Amino acid sequence: MEKDIAQVLLSEEQLQTRIRELGQQLAQDYRGKNPTMVCILKGAIMFYTDLLRAMPIPLSMDFMAVSSYGNRTKSSGEVEIRKDLSTSIEGKHVVIVEDIVDSGFTLTYLTRLLQTRGAASIKLCTLLDKPSRRAPGITLKADYSGFEVGNEFVVGYGLDYAERYRNLPYIGILKPEVYENA
Ligand code: PRP
């Protein structure tokens, strides 16, 4: 796996330091609100478990798995729900936890969907943000964001290429020959 990585973009230490800051910020903002923390599988799993351990307040956990319909660049950004929440979010303060916001379609869709279910509030927390990749017409902004990244192909710490590299403890830039020769 390591041989396919051109460069470590964010080390374990950099990730953990920033995640502790985000956890403290969220704990401050959500103290007494018992938020429902929604993990968007699979990419966000590593971030989610570290983030929640950095939040010393009462909270609930829930999970969703989604995938985009067909060609994301041509679609309206509609996503298919592969696994839905197992609890009601009516009247709840919801924080959606993502690994990366790219075009912004997934989170725009999810935010609207969860709004229709009567959440008291919905905020977005992403580890990585690629603002340069936002699709035209998408105005989405994360409320909590770990790092802004450029247009590199990033893997590790939950993020995959063809389901690989998710278990790297850092975020690295994938060598182009890995996906160009696939
Ligand atoms: C990634 C990521 C977001 C979405 C972001 O998920 O976890 O859900 O893409 O892209 P967008 O801003 O362009 O909508 P992916 O579909 O790769 O699934 P995974 O998390 O299971 O790897």
XYZ file of C-alpha atoms and ligand atoms in Angstrom:
204
model
C 0.000 0.000 0.000
C 2.677 2.461 1.078
C 4.495 2.132 -2.238
C 1.459 3.601 -4.033
C 1.603 6.818 -2.002
C 3.480 9.726 -3.601
C 3.419 11.937 -0.519
C 1.934 12.084 2.968
C -0.396 15.085 2.858
C -1.651 14.946 6.459
C 0.227 12.896 9.040
C -1.414 10.975 11.867
C -0.302 13.683 14.275
C -1.672 16.530 12.140
C -4.996 14.701 11.808
C -5.309 13.942 15.508
C -4.382 17.477 16.590
C -6.992 19.060 14.316
C -9.636 16.466 15.213
C -9.164 17.187 18.920
C -9.750 20.894 18.177
C -12.896 20.124 16.196
C -14.133 17.822 18.969
C -13.649 20.512 21.587
C -15.429 23.081 19.417
C -18.367 20.730 18.815
C -18.543 19.796 22.506
C -18.738 23.477 23.394
C -21.413 24.209 20.774
C -23.527 21.127 21.567
C -23.268 20.923 25.349
C -26.752 20.206 26.742
C -28.194 19.535 23.256
C -27.598 15.767 23.067
C -26.783 15.890 19.338
C -27.300 12.996 16.932
C -23.954 12.486 15.223
C -24.558 10.930 11.790
C -21.646 9.100 10.177
C -21.779 8.816 6.387
C -20.286 5.405 5.596
C -17.822 4.301 4.630
C -15.314 7.098 4.162
C -16.080 8.995 7.373
C -15.690 6.044 9.736
C -12.149 6.750 10.988
C -12.780 10.479 11.391
C -16.107 9.811 13.130
C -14.715 7.485 15.773
C -11.801 9.786 16.609
C -13.991 12.913 16.555
C -16.599 11.466 18.888
C -13.937 10.344 21.351
C -12.800 13.990 21.445
C -16.323 15.157 22.437
C -16.827 14.661 26.194
C -20.606 15.354 26.142
C -23.740 13.169 25.917
C -24.578 12.403 22.273
C -26.168 9.742 20.079
C -24.622 7.848 17.198
C -26.291 6.863 13.941
C -25.128 5.799 10.487
C -26.104 6.226 6.842
C -24.635 4.789 3.671
C -25.309 6.571 0.401
C -24.135 6.412 -3.168
C -24.650 8.762 -6.073
C -26.917 7.794 -8.949
C -25.009 7.208 -12.187
C -22.931 10.037 -13.529
C -22.736 12.574 -10.761
C -21.505 15.341 -13.055
C -24.594 15.059 -15.242
C -27.167 14.161 -12.611
C -29.045 16.546 -10.391
C -26.926 15.183 -7.593
C -29.554 12.779 -6.334
C -28.133 10.066 -4.130
C -29.353 6.591 -3.332
C -29.778 5.688 0.327
C -28.125 2.296 0.835
C -28.551 2.278 4.593
C -30.840 4.656 6.411
C -30.751 6.004 9.966
C -32.023 3.623 12.620
C -33.455 6.352 14.862
C -35.858 9.273 14.427
C -34.217 12.696 14.158
C -37.437 14.643 14.701
C -36.659 17.551 17.008
C -32.991 16.505 17.233
C -29.864 18.532 16.670
C -28.076 16.662 13.893
C -24.427 16.837 12.901
C -23.577 15.106 9.609
C -20.004 13.807 9.703
C -18.264 13.352 6.333
C -14.729 12.581 5.230
C -14.731 14.885 2.203
C -16.877 17.424 0.395
C -16.080 17.400 -3.298
C -18.817 18.446 -5.768
C -21.075 19.035 -2.757
C -23.964 17.015 -4.229
C -24.032 14.364 -1.507
C -24.217 16.756 1.395
C -26.630 19.134 -0.318
C -28.987 16.221 -0.920
C -28.586 14.773 2.562
C -29.121 18.092 4.293
C -32.391 18.615 2.404
C -33.515 15.067 3.107
C -32.872 15.305 6.842
C -34.573 18.709 6.973
C -37.768 17.099 5.683
C -37.631 14.717 8.651
C -38.039 17.540 11.130
C -34.576 17.905 12.664
C -34.288 20.870 15.032
C -30.997 21.813 13.350
C -28.559 20.283 10.863
C -24.871 21.132 10.644
C -22.127 19.652 8.525
C -18.745 18.583 9.777
C -16.175 17.406 7.237
C -12.578 16.385 7.689
C -11.541 17.536 4.210
C -12.973 20.179 1.927
C -12.126 20.547 -1.770
C -13.767 23.895 -2.550
C -12.189 24.057 -6.015
C -14.274 21.022 -7.030
C -17.682 22.397 -6.058
C -20.278 21.873 -8.821
C -21.875 24.925 -10.452
C -24.893 26.078 -8.486
C -23.874 24.287 -5.287
C -23.421 26.813 -2.518
C -22.874 24.354 0.297
C -20.444 25.308 3.056
C -19.354 23.045 5.878
C -20.019 24.411 9.363
C -16.966 22.565 10.711
C -14.051 21.705 8.451
C -10.732 20.087 9.287
C -8.556 20.925 6.308
C -8.912 22.496 2.873
C -7.202 20.423 0.215
C -6.354 20.975 -3.438
C -7.326 18.795 -6.338
C -5.012 15.872 -5.553
C -6.244 12.266 -5.383
C -6.230 11.685 -1.641
C -6.565 8.309 0.089
C -6.199 6.893 3.581
C -7.847 7.419 6.969
C -11.179 6.193 5.534
C -10.766 7.452 1.971
C -10.370 4.835 -0.737
C -9.420 4.195 -4.305
C -11.331 1.091 -5.509
C -11.971 0.212 -1.821
C -8.249 0.163 -0.981
C -6.139 2.360 1.306
C -8.944 3.133 3.789
C -6.882 1.662 6.636
C -3.846 3.896 6.206
C -3.520 5.932 9.426
C -2.663 9.126 7.481
C -3.923 10.899 4.359
C -1.681 10.535 1.346
C -1.629 11.519 -2.288
C -2.013 8.514 -4.570
C 0.560 8.093 -7.325
C -1.142 8.857 -10.675
C 0.155 5.624 -12.232
C -2.020 3.654 -9.788
C -5.290 4.980 -11.230
C -4.048 5.775 -14.724
C -3.031 2.134 -15.312
C -6.183 0.673 -13.776
C -17.457 10.292 -0.938
C -17.530 11.074 0.377
C -18.814 11.813 0.258
C -18.916 12.085 -1.218
C -18.468 13.467 -1.479
O -18.146 9.105 -0.768
O -17.518 10.227 1.493
O -19.909 11.054 0.704
O -18.070 11.149 -1.893
O -18.554 13.765 -2.827
P -19.467 14.934 -3.395
O -19.209 16.173 -2.590
O -18.943 15.069 -4.824
O -20.891 14.509 -3.360
P -18.050 7.855 -1.769
O -19.208 7.927 -2.741
O -16.673 7.808 -2.364
O -18.321 6.617 -0.802
P -17.452 6.050 0.435
O -17.526 7.076 1.540
O -18.130 4.765 0.817
O -16.032 5.853 -0.056
